[in-house]
Coordinates of C-alpha atoms and ligand atoms in Angstrom, one line a residue:
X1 CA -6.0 19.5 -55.6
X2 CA -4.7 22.7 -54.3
X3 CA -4.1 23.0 -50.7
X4 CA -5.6 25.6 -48.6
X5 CA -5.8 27.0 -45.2
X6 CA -9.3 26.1 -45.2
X7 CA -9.0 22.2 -45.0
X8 CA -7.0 22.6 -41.7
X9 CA -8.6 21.4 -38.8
X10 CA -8.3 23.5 -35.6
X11 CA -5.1 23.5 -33.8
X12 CA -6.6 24.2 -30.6
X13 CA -4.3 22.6 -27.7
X14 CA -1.1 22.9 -29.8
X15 CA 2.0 24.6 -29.3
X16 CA 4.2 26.4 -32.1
X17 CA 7.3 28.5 -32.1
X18 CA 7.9 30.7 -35.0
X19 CA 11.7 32.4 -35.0
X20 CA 11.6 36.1 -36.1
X21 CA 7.7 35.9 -36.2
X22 CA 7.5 39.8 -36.1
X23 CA 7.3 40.8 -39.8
X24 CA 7.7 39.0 -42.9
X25 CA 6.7 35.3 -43.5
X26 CA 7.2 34.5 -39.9
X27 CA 4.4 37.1 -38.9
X28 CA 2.1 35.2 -41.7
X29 CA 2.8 32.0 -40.3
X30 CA 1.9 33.2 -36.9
X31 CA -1.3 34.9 -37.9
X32 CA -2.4 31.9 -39.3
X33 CA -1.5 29.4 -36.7
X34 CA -3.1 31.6 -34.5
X35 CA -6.5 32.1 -36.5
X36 CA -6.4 28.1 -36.3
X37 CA -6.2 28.7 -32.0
X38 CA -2.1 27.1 -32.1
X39 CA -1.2 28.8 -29.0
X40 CA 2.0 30.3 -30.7
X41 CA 5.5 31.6 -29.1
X42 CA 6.6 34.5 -31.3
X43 CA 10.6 33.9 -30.8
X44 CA 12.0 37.7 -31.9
X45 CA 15.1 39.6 -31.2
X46 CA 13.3 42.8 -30.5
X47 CA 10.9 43.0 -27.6
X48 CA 9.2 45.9 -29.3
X49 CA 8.6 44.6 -32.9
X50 CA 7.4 41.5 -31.5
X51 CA 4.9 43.0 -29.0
X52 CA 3.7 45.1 -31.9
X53 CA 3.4 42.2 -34.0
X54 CA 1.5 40.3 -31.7
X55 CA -0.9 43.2 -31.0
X56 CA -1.6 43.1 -35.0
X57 CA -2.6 40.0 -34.7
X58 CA -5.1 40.3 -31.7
X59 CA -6.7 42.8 -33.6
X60 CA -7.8 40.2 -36.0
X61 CA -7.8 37.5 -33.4
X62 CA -9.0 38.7 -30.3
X63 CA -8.8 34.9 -28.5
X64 CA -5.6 34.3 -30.1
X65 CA -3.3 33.0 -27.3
X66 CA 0.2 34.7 -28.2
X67 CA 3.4 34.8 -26.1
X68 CA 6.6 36.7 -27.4
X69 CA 9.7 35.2 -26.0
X70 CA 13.2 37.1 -26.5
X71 CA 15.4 35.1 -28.9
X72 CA 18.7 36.4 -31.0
X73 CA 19.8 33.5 -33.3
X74 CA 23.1 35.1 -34.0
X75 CA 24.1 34.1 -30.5
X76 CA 24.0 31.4 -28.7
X77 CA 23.9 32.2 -25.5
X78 CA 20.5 33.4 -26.3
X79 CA 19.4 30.3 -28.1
X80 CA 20.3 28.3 -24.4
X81 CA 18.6 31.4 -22.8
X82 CA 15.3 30.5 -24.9
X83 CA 15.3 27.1 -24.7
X84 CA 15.6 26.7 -20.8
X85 CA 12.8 29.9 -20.8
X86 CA 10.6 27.8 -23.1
X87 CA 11.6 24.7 -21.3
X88 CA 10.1 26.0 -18.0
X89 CA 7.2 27.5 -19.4
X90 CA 5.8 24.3 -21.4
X91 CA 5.2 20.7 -21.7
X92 CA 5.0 20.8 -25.0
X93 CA 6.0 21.4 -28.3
X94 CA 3.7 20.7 -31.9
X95 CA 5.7 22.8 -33.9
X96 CA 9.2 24.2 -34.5
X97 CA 9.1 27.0 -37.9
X98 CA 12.8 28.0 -38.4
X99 CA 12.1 31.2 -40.0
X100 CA 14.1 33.6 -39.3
X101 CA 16.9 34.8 -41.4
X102 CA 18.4 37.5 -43.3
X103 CA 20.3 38.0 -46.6
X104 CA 22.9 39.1 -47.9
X105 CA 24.1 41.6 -45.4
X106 CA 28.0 43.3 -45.5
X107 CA 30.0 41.0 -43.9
X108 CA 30.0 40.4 -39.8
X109 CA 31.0 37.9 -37.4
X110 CA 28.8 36.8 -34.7
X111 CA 29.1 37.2 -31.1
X112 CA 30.4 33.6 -31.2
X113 CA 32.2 34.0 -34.2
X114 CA 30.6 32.8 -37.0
X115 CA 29.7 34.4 -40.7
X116 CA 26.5 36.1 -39.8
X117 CA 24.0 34.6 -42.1
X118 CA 25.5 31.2 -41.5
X119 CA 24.6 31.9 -37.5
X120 CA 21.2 33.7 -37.8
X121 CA 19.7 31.3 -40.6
X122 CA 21.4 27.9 -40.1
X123 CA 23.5 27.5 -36.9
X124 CA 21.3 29.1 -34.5
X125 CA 18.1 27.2 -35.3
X126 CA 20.3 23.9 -35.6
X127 CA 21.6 24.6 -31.9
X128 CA 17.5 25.7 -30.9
X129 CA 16.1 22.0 -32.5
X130 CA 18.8 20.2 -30.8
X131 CA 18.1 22.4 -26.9
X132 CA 14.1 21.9 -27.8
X133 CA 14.5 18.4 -29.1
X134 CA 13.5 16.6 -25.7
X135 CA 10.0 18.5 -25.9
X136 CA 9.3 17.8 -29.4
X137 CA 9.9 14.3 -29.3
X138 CA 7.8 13.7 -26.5
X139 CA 4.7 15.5 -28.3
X140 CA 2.6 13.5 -30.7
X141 CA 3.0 14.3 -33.7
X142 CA 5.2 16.9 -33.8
X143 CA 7.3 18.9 -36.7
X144 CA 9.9 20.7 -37.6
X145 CA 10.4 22.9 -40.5
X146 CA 13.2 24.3 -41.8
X147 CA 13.5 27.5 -43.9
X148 CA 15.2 27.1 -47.4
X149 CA 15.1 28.9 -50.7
X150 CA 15.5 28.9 -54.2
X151 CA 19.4 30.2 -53.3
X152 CA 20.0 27.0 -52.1
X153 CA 21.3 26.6 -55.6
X154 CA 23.7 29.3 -55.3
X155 CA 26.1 27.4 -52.6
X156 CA 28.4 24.8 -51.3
X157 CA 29.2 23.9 -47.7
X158 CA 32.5 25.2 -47.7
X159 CA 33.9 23.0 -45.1
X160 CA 37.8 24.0 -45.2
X161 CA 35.9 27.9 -44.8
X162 CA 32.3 28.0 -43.4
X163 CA 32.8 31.4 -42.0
X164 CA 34.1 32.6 -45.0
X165 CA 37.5 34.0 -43.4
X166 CA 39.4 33.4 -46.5
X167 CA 36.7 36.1 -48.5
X168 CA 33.5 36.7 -48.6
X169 CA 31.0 36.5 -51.0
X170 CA 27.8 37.6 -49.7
X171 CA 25.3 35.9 -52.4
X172 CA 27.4 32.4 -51.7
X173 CA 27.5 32.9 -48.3
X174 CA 23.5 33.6 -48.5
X175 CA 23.5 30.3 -50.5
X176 CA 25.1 28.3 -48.1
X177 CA 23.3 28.6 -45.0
X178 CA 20.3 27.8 -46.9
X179 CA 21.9 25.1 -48.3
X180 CA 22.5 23.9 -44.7
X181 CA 19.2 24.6 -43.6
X182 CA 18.0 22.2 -46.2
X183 CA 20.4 19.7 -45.5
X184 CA 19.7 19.5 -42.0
X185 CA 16.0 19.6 -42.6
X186 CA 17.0 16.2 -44.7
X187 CA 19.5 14.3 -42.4
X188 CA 17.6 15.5 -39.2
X189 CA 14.6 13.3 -40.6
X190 CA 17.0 10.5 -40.9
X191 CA 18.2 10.9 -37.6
X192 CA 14.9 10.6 -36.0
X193 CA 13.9 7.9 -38.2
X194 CA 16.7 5.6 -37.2
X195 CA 16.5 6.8 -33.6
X196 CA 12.8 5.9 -33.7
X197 CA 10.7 9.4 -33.4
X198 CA 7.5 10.3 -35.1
X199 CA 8.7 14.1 -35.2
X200 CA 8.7 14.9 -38.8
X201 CA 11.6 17.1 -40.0
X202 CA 10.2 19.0 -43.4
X203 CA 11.6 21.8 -45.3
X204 CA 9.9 24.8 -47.2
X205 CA 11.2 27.4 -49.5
X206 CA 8.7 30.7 -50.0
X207 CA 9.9 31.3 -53.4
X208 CA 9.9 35.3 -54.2
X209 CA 8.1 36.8 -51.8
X210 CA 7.7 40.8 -51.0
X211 CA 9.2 41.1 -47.5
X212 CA 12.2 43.2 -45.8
X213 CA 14.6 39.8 -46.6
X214 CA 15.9 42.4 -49.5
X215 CA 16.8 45.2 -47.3
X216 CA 20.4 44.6 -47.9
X217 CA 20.2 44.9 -52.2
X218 CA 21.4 47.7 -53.6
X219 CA 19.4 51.0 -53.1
X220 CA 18.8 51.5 -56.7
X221 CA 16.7 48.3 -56.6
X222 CA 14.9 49.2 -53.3
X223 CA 11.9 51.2 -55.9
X224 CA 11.4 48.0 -57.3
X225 CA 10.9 45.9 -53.9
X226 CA 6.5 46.8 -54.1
X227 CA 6.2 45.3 -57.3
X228 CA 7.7 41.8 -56.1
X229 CA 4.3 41.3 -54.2
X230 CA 2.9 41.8 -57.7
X231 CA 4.8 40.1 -59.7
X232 CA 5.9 36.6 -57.4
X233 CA 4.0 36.3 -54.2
X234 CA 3.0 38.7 -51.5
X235 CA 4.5 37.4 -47.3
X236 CA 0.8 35.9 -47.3
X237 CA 1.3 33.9 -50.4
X238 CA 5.1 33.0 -49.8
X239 CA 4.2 31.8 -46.2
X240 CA 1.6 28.6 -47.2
X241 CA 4.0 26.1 -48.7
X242 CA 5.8 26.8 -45.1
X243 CA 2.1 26.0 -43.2
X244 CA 1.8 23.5 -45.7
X245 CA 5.0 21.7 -44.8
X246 CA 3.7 22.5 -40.9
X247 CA -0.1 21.2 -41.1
X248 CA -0.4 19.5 -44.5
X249 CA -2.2 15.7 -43.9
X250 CA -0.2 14.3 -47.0
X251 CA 2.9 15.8 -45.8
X252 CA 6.1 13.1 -44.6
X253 CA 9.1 13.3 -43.0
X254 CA 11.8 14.8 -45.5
X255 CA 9.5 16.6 -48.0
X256 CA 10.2 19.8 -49.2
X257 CA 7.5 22.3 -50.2
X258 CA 8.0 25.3 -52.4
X259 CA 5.4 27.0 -54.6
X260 CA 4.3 25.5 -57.7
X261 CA 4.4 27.5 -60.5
X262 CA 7.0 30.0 -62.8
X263 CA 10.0 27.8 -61.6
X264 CA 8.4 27.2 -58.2
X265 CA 8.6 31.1 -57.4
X266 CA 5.3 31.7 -57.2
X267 CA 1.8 30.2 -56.3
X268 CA 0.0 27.4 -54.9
X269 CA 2.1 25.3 -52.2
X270 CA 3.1 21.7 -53.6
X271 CA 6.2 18.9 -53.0
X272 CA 9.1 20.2 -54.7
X273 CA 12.9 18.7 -55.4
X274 CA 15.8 19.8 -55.1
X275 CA 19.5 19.6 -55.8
X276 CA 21.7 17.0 -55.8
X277 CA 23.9 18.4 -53.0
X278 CA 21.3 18.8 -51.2
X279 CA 20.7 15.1 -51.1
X280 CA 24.6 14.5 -50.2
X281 CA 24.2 12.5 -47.2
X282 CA 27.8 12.0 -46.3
X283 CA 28.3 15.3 -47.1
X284 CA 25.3 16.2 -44.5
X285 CA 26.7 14.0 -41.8
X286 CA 29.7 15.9 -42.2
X287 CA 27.4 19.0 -41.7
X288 CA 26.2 18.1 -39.2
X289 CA 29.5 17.1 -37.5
X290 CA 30.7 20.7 -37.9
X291 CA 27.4 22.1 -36.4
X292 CA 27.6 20.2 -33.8
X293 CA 31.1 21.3 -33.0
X294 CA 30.9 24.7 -33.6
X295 CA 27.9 25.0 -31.7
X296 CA 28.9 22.6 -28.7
X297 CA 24.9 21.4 -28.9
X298 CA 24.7 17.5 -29.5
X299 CA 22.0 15.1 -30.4
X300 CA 21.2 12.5 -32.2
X301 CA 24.8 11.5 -31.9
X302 CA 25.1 8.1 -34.0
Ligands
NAP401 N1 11.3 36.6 -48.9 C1 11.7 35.7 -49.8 O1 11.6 35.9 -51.0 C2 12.5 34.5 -49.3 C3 12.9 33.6 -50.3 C4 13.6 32.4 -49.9 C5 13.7 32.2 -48.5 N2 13.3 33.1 -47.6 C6 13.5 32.8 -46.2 O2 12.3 33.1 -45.4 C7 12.7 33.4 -44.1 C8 11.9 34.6 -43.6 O3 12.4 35.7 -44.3 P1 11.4 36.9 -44.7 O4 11.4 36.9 -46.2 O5 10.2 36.9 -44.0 O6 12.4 38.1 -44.3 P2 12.1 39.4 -43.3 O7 10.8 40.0 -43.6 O8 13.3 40.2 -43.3 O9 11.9 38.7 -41.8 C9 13.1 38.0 -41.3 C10 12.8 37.8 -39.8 O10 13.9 37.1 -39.2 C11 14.3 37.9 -38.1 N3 15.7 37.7 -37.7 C12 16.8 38.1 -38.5 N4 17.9 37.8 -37.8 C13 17.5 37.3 -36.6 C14 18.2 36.9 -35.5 N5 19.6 36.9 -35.4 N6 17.5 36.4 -34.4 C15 16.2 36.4 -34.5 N7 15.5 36.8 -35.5 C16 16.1 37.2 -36.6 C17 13.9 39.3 -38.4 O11 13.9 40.1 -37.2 P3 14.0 41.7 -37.3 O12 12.7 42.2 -37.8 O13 14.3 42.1 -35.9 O14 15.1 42.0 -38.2 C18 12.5 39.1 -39.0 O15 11.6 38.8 -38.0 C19 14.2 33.5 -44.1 O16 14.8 32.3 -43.5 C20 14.6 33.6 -45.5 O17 15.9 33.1 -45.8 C21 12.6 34.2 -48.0

């Protein structure tokens, strides 16, 4: 049977964060966490876009309780920044969607130093999960979901190079973080398993959805971007195996979610597999290792 929004129960009383929930699949998710009364924390970099965002979504919601809290992922003196801010504010925390992310962009170093995607999509929400990690545990059934993609096909974990110092190809680099977002999704379930949590850690890809994640394509191809909605799946469509993997009742800890049809990038949200790195659990020990290192956030130290 396919699942649907409609066979969620309300979430009234819960707590969600959704990182860059200002546009995009993020802003879906939010919408319909909210719609379900999940008192969610929209975590954006830009006051302005979020506070828009959340005013979209009162419009449709007027009892929707929203709170947008300043958070840059590509830096992690922002990521402590958040966490003690969300820390202070709340006693709990139901849900953790690491959304945000970007693709494919010319290449930068973050403020810390590190390949930009790698920081905004992977090592920024590793170091968030690890800072929010006492709040989650402590909240009943709680979970946290991890952003992958289809491109986590595309990558390795180049361990000798994660920032990609030695050259950089964008569509690999691209690959990789998702490929260690998906590998921490996988080995942070283990962790919590052995250490004896019942936080699910989950994973969800959106397949090909029509969104600003393709801003940095080449112009020629920017016509084009409308008919994705069309062809694959609009932000609505691409954000349900994501609140699938969040709210699902069938859902455990390790799944992966992606959507089922036209080599899973497009339509109904269902279980999917995925690659045998992905699976590499020395491989994501040693992942995790490095994170934790660059980083300098530690848990679930074994
Ligand atoms: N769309 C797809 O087909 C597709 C496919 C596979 C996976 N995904 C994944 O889905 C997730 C959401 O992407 P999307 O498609 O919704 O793209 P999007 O429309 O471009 O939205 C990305 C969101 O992430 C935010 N963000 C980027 N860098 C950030 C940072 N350093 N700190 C905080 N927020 C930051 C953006 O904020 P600003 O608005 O301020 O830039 C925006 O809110 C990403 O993890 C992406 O890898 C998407």
């Amino acid at each position: 049977m396919t699942w649907t929004l409609q066979q969620v129960p309300t979430q009234s009383g819960r707590v969600a964060i959704v990182t860059g929930a200002n546009i995009g699949l993020g802003f879906e998710v939010a919408l319909a966490l909210a719609a379900k009364n999940c008192s969610v924390v929209m975590a954006c970099r830009n006051r302005d876009k979020a506070e828009a965002a959340k005013a979209r979504i009162l419009a449709r919601h007027p009892g929707a309780t929203l709170e947008c809290m300043a958070l840059d992922l590509a830096s992690l003196r922002s990521v402590h920044a958040f966490a003690a801010a969300f820390g202070k504010r709340f006693e709990r925390l139901d849900l953790l969607i690491n959304n945000a992310g970007i693709m494919m962009p010319p290449y930068a170093l973050s403020e810390d130093g590190f390949e930009s995607q790698l920081a905004a999509n992977y090592l920024g929400h590793f170091a968030l999960t690890g800072l929010l990690l006492p709040r989650i545990v402590q909240t009943p059934h709680s979970r946290i979901v991890s952003l992958s993609s289809l491109a986590h096909h595309w990558g390795d974990i180049q361990f000798d190079d994660p920032q990609s110092a030695r050259g950089y190809d964008k569509r690999r680099a691209y690959g990789q973080s998702k490929l260690a977002c998906l590998m921490f999704a996988y080995e942070l379930q283990r962790r919590l398993a052995r250490a004896g949590h019942g936080t699910l850690s989950v994973a969800a890809h959106p397949g090909v959805s029509a969104t600003n994640l393709f801003q940095h394509l080449p112009v020629m191809l920017h016509p084009f971007a409308p008919l994705v909605g069309l062809v694959f799946n609009t932000a609505a469509g691409g954000a349900l195996p994501v609140l699938y993997a969040a709210l699902g009742d069938d859902i455990e800890g390790g799944d992966y979610c992606g959507p089922q049809s036209f080599r899973q990038m497009r339509g109904a949200p269902v279980k999917v597999g995925s690659n045998r790195r992905s699976r590499d659990v020395a491989a994501a020990a040693r992942l995790w290792n490095l994170s934790q290192d660059l980083t300098g956030v530690r848990f679930l130290e074994e």
